[in-house]
């Protein structure tokens, strides 16, 4: 079964991508051509994979780890529903997920 994810690019333009359970949200967004750098490749060391999850979806995702929360504190434009996309593994229950890509990102490794 495929999972449909809608990304809103930094200008708010929707980009729809199809995924399979087990796919990673960062990789899916990158494959769809979205500006998600993911510089540290999922090591939770950069926050350039930051996305803002639609409010109705935020509660339905598995909770962020403490390390992820700490890293989100440094993400540019972080909001209450921010997540690191590299930490989200897609499941069948996430069909219809919508996330926004913030206009700016911080690569902590460049600070
Ligand atoms: Fe660096 Fe997600 S890719 S924190």
Coordinates of N, CA and C and ligand atoms in Angstrom, one line a residue:
X1 N 0.8 -1.2 0.0 CA 0.0 0.0 0.0 C 0.9 1.2 0.0
X2 N 0.5 2.2 -0.8 CA 1.4 3.4 -0.8 C 0.8 4.5 0.0
X3 N 1.7 5.3 0.5 CA 1.4 6.4 1.4 C 1.6 7.7 0.6
X4 N 0.6 8.6 0.6 CA 0.7 9.8 0.0 C 1.1 10.9 1.0
X5 N 2.1 11.6 0.7 CA 2.6 12.7 1.5 C 2.6 14.0 0.7
X6 N 2.0 15.1 1.3 CA 2.0 16.4 0.7 C 3.1 17.3 1.4
X7 N 4.0 17.7 0.6 CA 5.0 18.7 1.1 C 4.5 20.1 0.6
X8 N 4.6 21.1 1.5 CA 4.4 22.5 1.0 C 5.7 23.1 0.9
X9 N 6.1 23.5 -0.3 CA 7.5 24.1 -0.4 C 7.5 25.5 0.3
X10 N 8.7 26.1 0.4 CA 8.9 27.3 1.2 C 7.9 28.4 0.7
X11 N 7.4 28.3 -0.6 CA 6.5 29.3 -1.1 C 5.0 28.9 -0.9
X12 N 4.8 27.7 -0.3 CA 3.5 27.2 0.0 C 2.9 26.4 -1.1
X13 N 3.7 26.1 -2.1 CA 3.3 25.3 -3.3 C 3.3 23.8 -2.9
X14 N 2.1 23.1 -3.1 CA 2.1 21.7 -2.7 C 2.8 20.8 -3.7
X15 N 3.6 19.8 -3.2 CA 4.3 18.8 -4.0 C 3.8 17.5 -3.4
X16 N 3.2 16.6 -4.2 CA 2.7 15.4 -3.6 C 3.7 14.3 -4.0
X17 N 4.0 13.4 -3.0 CA 4.9 12.3 -3.2 C 4.3 11.0 -2.7
X18 N 4.6 9.9 -3.4 CA 4.1 8.6 -3.0 C 5.3 7.8 -2.3
X19 N 5.0 7.2 -1.2 CA 6.0 6.5 -0.5 C 5.5 5.1 -0.1
X20 N 6.4 4.2 0.4 CA 6.0 2.9 0.9 C 6.3 2.9 2.4
X21 N 5.6 2.0 3.1 CA 5.9 1.9 4.6 C 7.4 1.6 4.8
X22 N 8.0 2.3 5.7 CA 9.4 2.1 6.0 C 10.3 3.2 5.3
X23 N 9.7 3.9 4.3 CA 10.5 5.0 3.7 C 10.7 6.1 4.7
X24 N 11.8 6.8 4.5 CA 12.1 7.9 5.4 C 11.6 9.3 4.8
X25 N 11.1 10.1 5.7 CA 10.4 11.3 5.2 C 11.4 12.3 4.5
X26 N 12.7 12.4 5.1 CA 13.7 13.2 4.5 C 14.0 12.7 3.1
X27 N 14.3 11.4 2.9 CA 14.7 10.9 1.6 C 13.5 11.1 0.6
X28 N 12.3 11.0 1.1 CA 11.2 11.1 0.2 C 11.1 12.6 -0.3
X29 N 11.3 13.5 0.6 CA 11.2 14.9 0.2 C 12.4 15.3 -0.7
X30 N 13.5 14.7 -0.5 CA 14.7 15.0 -1.4 C 14.4 14.4 -2.7
X31 N 13.9 13.2 -2.8 CA 13.6 12.6 -4.1 C 12.6 13.4 -4.9
X32 N 11.7 14.1 -4.1 CA 10.6 14.9 -4.8 C 11.2 16.2 -5.2
X33 N 12.4 16.5 -4.9 CA 13.1 17.8 -5.4 C 12.9 18.9 -4.4
X34 N 12.5 18.6 -3.2 CA 12.3 19.7 -2.2 C 13.6 20.1 -1.6
X35 N 13.7 21.4 -1.2 CA 15.0 21.9 -0.6 C 15.2 21.5 0.8
X36 N 15.4 20.2 1.0 CA 15.7 19.7 2.3 C 17.2 19.2 2.2
X37 N 18.1 19.9 2.9 CA 19.5 19.6 2.7 C 19.9 18.3 3.4
X38 N 19.4 18.1 4.6 CA 19.8 16.8 5.3 C 21.3 16.6 5.4
X39 N 22.0 17.7 5.7 CA 23.5 17.6 5.6 C 24.1 16.5 6.4
X40 N 23.6 16.2 7.5 CA 24.3 15.2 8.4 C 23.7 13.8 8.1
X41 N 22.8 13.6 7.1 CA 22.3 12.3 6.7 C 21.7 11.6 7.9
X42 N 20.9 12.3 8.7 CA 20.1 11.6 9.7 C 20.8 11.4 11.0
X43 N 22.0 12.0 11.2 CA 22.7 11.8 12.5 C 22.3 12.8 13.6
X44 N 21.2 13.6 13.3 CA 20.7 14.6 14.3 C 21.8 15.6 14.7
X45 N 22.6 16.0 13.7 CA 23.6 17.0 13.9 C 23.5 18.3 13.1
X46 N 22.4 18.5 12.4 CA 22.4 19.7 11.5 C 21.1 20.5 11.6
X47 N 20.0 19.8 11.6 CA 18.6 20.4 11.6 C 18.2 21.0 10.2
X48 N 19.0 20.7 9.2 CA 18.6 21.2 7.9 C 17.5 20.3 7.2
X49 N 17.0 19.3 8.0 CA 15.9 18.5 7.5 C 14.6 18.9 8.2
X50 N 14.6 20.1 8.8 CA 13.5 20.5 9.6 C 12.2 20.7 8.8
X51 N 11.1 20.2 9.2 CA 9.8 20.4 8.6 C 8.8 20.8 9.7
X52 N 7.8 21.5 9.2 CA 6.7 21.8 10.2 C 5.5 20.9 9.8
X53 N 5.1 20.1 10.8 CA 4.0 19.1 10.5 C 2.7 19.8 10.7
X54 N 1.7 19.5 9.8 CA 0.4 20.1 9.9 C -0.2 19.7 11.3
X55 N -0.8 20.7 11.9 CA -1.3 20.5 13.3 C -2.1 19.2 13.5
X56 N -2.9 18.9 12.5 CA -3.8 17.7 12.7 C -3.0 16.4 12.6
X57 N -1.8 16.5 12.1 CA -0.9 15.3 12.0 C 0.1 15.2 13.1
X58 N 0.4 16.3 13.7 CA 1.5 16.3 14.7 C 1.3 15.2 15.8
X59 N 0.1 15.2 16.4 CA -0.2 14.3 17.5 C -0.2 12.8 17.1
X60 N -0.3 12.6 15.8 CA -0.4 11.2 15.3 C 0.9 10.6 15.0
X61 N 2.0 11.4 15.0 CA 3.3 10.9 14.8 C 3.9 10.4 16.1
X62 N 4.9 9.4 15.9 CA 5.6 8.9 17.1 C 6.3 10.1 17.8
X63 N 6.4 10.2 19.1 CA 7.0 11.3 19.8 C 8.5 11.5 19.4
X64 N 8.9 12.7 19.4 CA 10.4 13.0 19.1 C 11.2 12.6 20.3
X65 N 12.4 12.1 20.0 CA 13.3 11.7 21.1 C 13.9 13.0 21.7
X66 N 14.5 12.9 22.9 CA 15.1 14.0 23.6 C 16.1 14.7 22.7
X67 N 16.9 13.9 22.0 CA 18.0 14.4 21.1 C 17.3 15.2 20.0
X68 N 16.2 14.7 19.4 CA 15.6 15.5 18.4 C 15.0 16.8 18.9
X69 N 14.4 16.8 20.1 CA 13.9 18.0 20.7 C 15.0 19.0 20.8
X70 N 16.1 18.5 21.3 CA 17.3 19.5 21.6 C 17.7 20.1 20.2
X71 N 17.8 19.3 19.2 CA 18.2 19.8 17.9 C 17.2 20.8 17.3
X72 N 15.9 20.5 17.6 CA 14.9 21.4 17.1 C 15.0 22.8 17.7
X73 N 15.5 22.9 18.9 CA 15.7 24.2 19.5 C 16.6 25.1 18.7
X74 N 17.4 24.5 17.8 CA 18.3 25.3 17.0 C 17.8 25.5 15.6
X75 N 16.7 24.9 15.2 CA 16.2 24.9 13.8 C 15.6 26.3 13.6
X76 N 16.0 26.8 12.4 CA 15.5 28.2 12.0 C 14.0 28.1 11.8
X77 N 13.3 29.0 12.4 CA 11.8 29.1 12.2 C 11.0 28.0 12.9
X78 N 11.6 27.4 13.9 CA 10.9 26.2 14.6 C 9.6 26.6 15.2
X79 N 8.6 25.7 15.1 CA 7.3 26.0 15.7 C 7.0 24.8 16.6
X80 N 5.8 24.9 17.2 CA 5.4 23.8 18.1 C 5.3 22.5 17.4
X81 N 5.0 22.5 16.2 CA 4.8 21.2 15.5 C 6.0 20.8 14.6
X82 N 7.2 21.4 14.9 CA 8.4 21.1 14.1 C 8.9 19.7 14.4
X83 N 9.4 19.1 13.4 CA 10.1 17.8 13.5 C 11.3 17.8 12.6
X84 N 12.2 16.8 12.9 CA 13.3 16.6 12.0 C 12.9 15.5 11.0
X85 N 12.8 15.8 9.7 CA 12.2 14.8 8.8 C 13.1 13.5 8.7
X86 N 14.4 13.6 9.0 CA 15.2 12.4 9.0 C 14.8 11.4 10.0
X87 N 14.1 11.8 11.0 CA 13.7 10.9 12.1 C 12.3 10.3 12.0
X88 N 11.7 10.6 10.8 CA 10.3 10.1 10.7 C 10.3 9.0 9.6
X89 N 10.0 7.8 10.1 CA 9.8 6.6 9.2 C 8.4 6.5 8.9
X90 N 8.0 6.5 7.6 CA 6.6 6.5 7.3 C 5.9 5.1 7.5
X91 N 4.7 5.2 8.0 CA 3.9 3.9 8.2 C 2.6 4.1 7.4
X92 N 1.9 3.0 7.3 CA 0.6 3.1 6.5 C -0.3 4.1 7.1
X93 N -0.3 4.2 8.4 CA -1.2 5.2 9.1 C -0.9 6.6 8.8
X94 N 0.2 6.9 8.1 CA 0.6 8.3 7.8 C 0.1 8.7 6.4
X95 N -0.7 7.9 5.8 CA -1.2 8.2 4.5 C -2.0 9.5 4.6
X96 N -1.6 10.5 3.8 CA -2.3 11.8 3.8 C -1.5 12.9 4.6
X97 N -0.4 12.5 5.2 CA 0.5 13.4 6.0 C 0.8 14.7 5.2
X98 N 0.8 15.8 5.8 CA 1.2 17.1 5.2 C 2.2 17.8 6.1
X99 N 3.3 18.2 5.4 CA 4.4 18.9 6.2 C 4.8 20.1 5.3
X100 N 5.2 21.2 6.0 CA 5.7 22.4 5.3 C 7.2 22.5 5.4
X101 N 7.9 23.0 4.4 CA 9.3 23.2 4.4 C 9.5 24.7 4.8
X102 N 10.2 25.0 5.9 CA 10.4 26.4 6.2 C 11.3 27.1 5.2
X103 N 11.2 28.4 5.1 CA 11.9 29.1 4.1 C 13.4 29.2 4.4
X104 N 13.8 29.0 5.7 CA 15.2 29.1 6.0 C 15.6 27.9 6.8
X105 N 16.9 27.5 6.8 CA 17.3 26.4 7.7 C 18.7 26.8 8.2
X106 N 19.0 26.1 9.4 CA 20.3 26.3 10.0 C 21.1 25.0 9.9
X107 N 22.3 25.1 9.4 CA 23.2 24.0 9.5 C 24.1 24.2 10.7
X108 N 23.9 23.5 11.8 CA 24.6 23.8 13.0 C 26.1 23.5 12.8
X109 N 26.4 22.7 11.8 CA 27.8 22.4 11.6 C 28.5 23.6 10.9
X110 N 27.7 24.6 10.4 CA 28.4 25.8 9.8 C 28.4 26.9 10.8
X111 N 27.8 26.7 12.0 CA 27.7 27.9 13.0 C 29.0 28.0 13.8
Ligands
LIG1 FE1 20.7 16.4 10.0 FE2 18.2 15.4 10.1 S1 19.6 15.3 8.4 S2 19.3 16.4 11.6

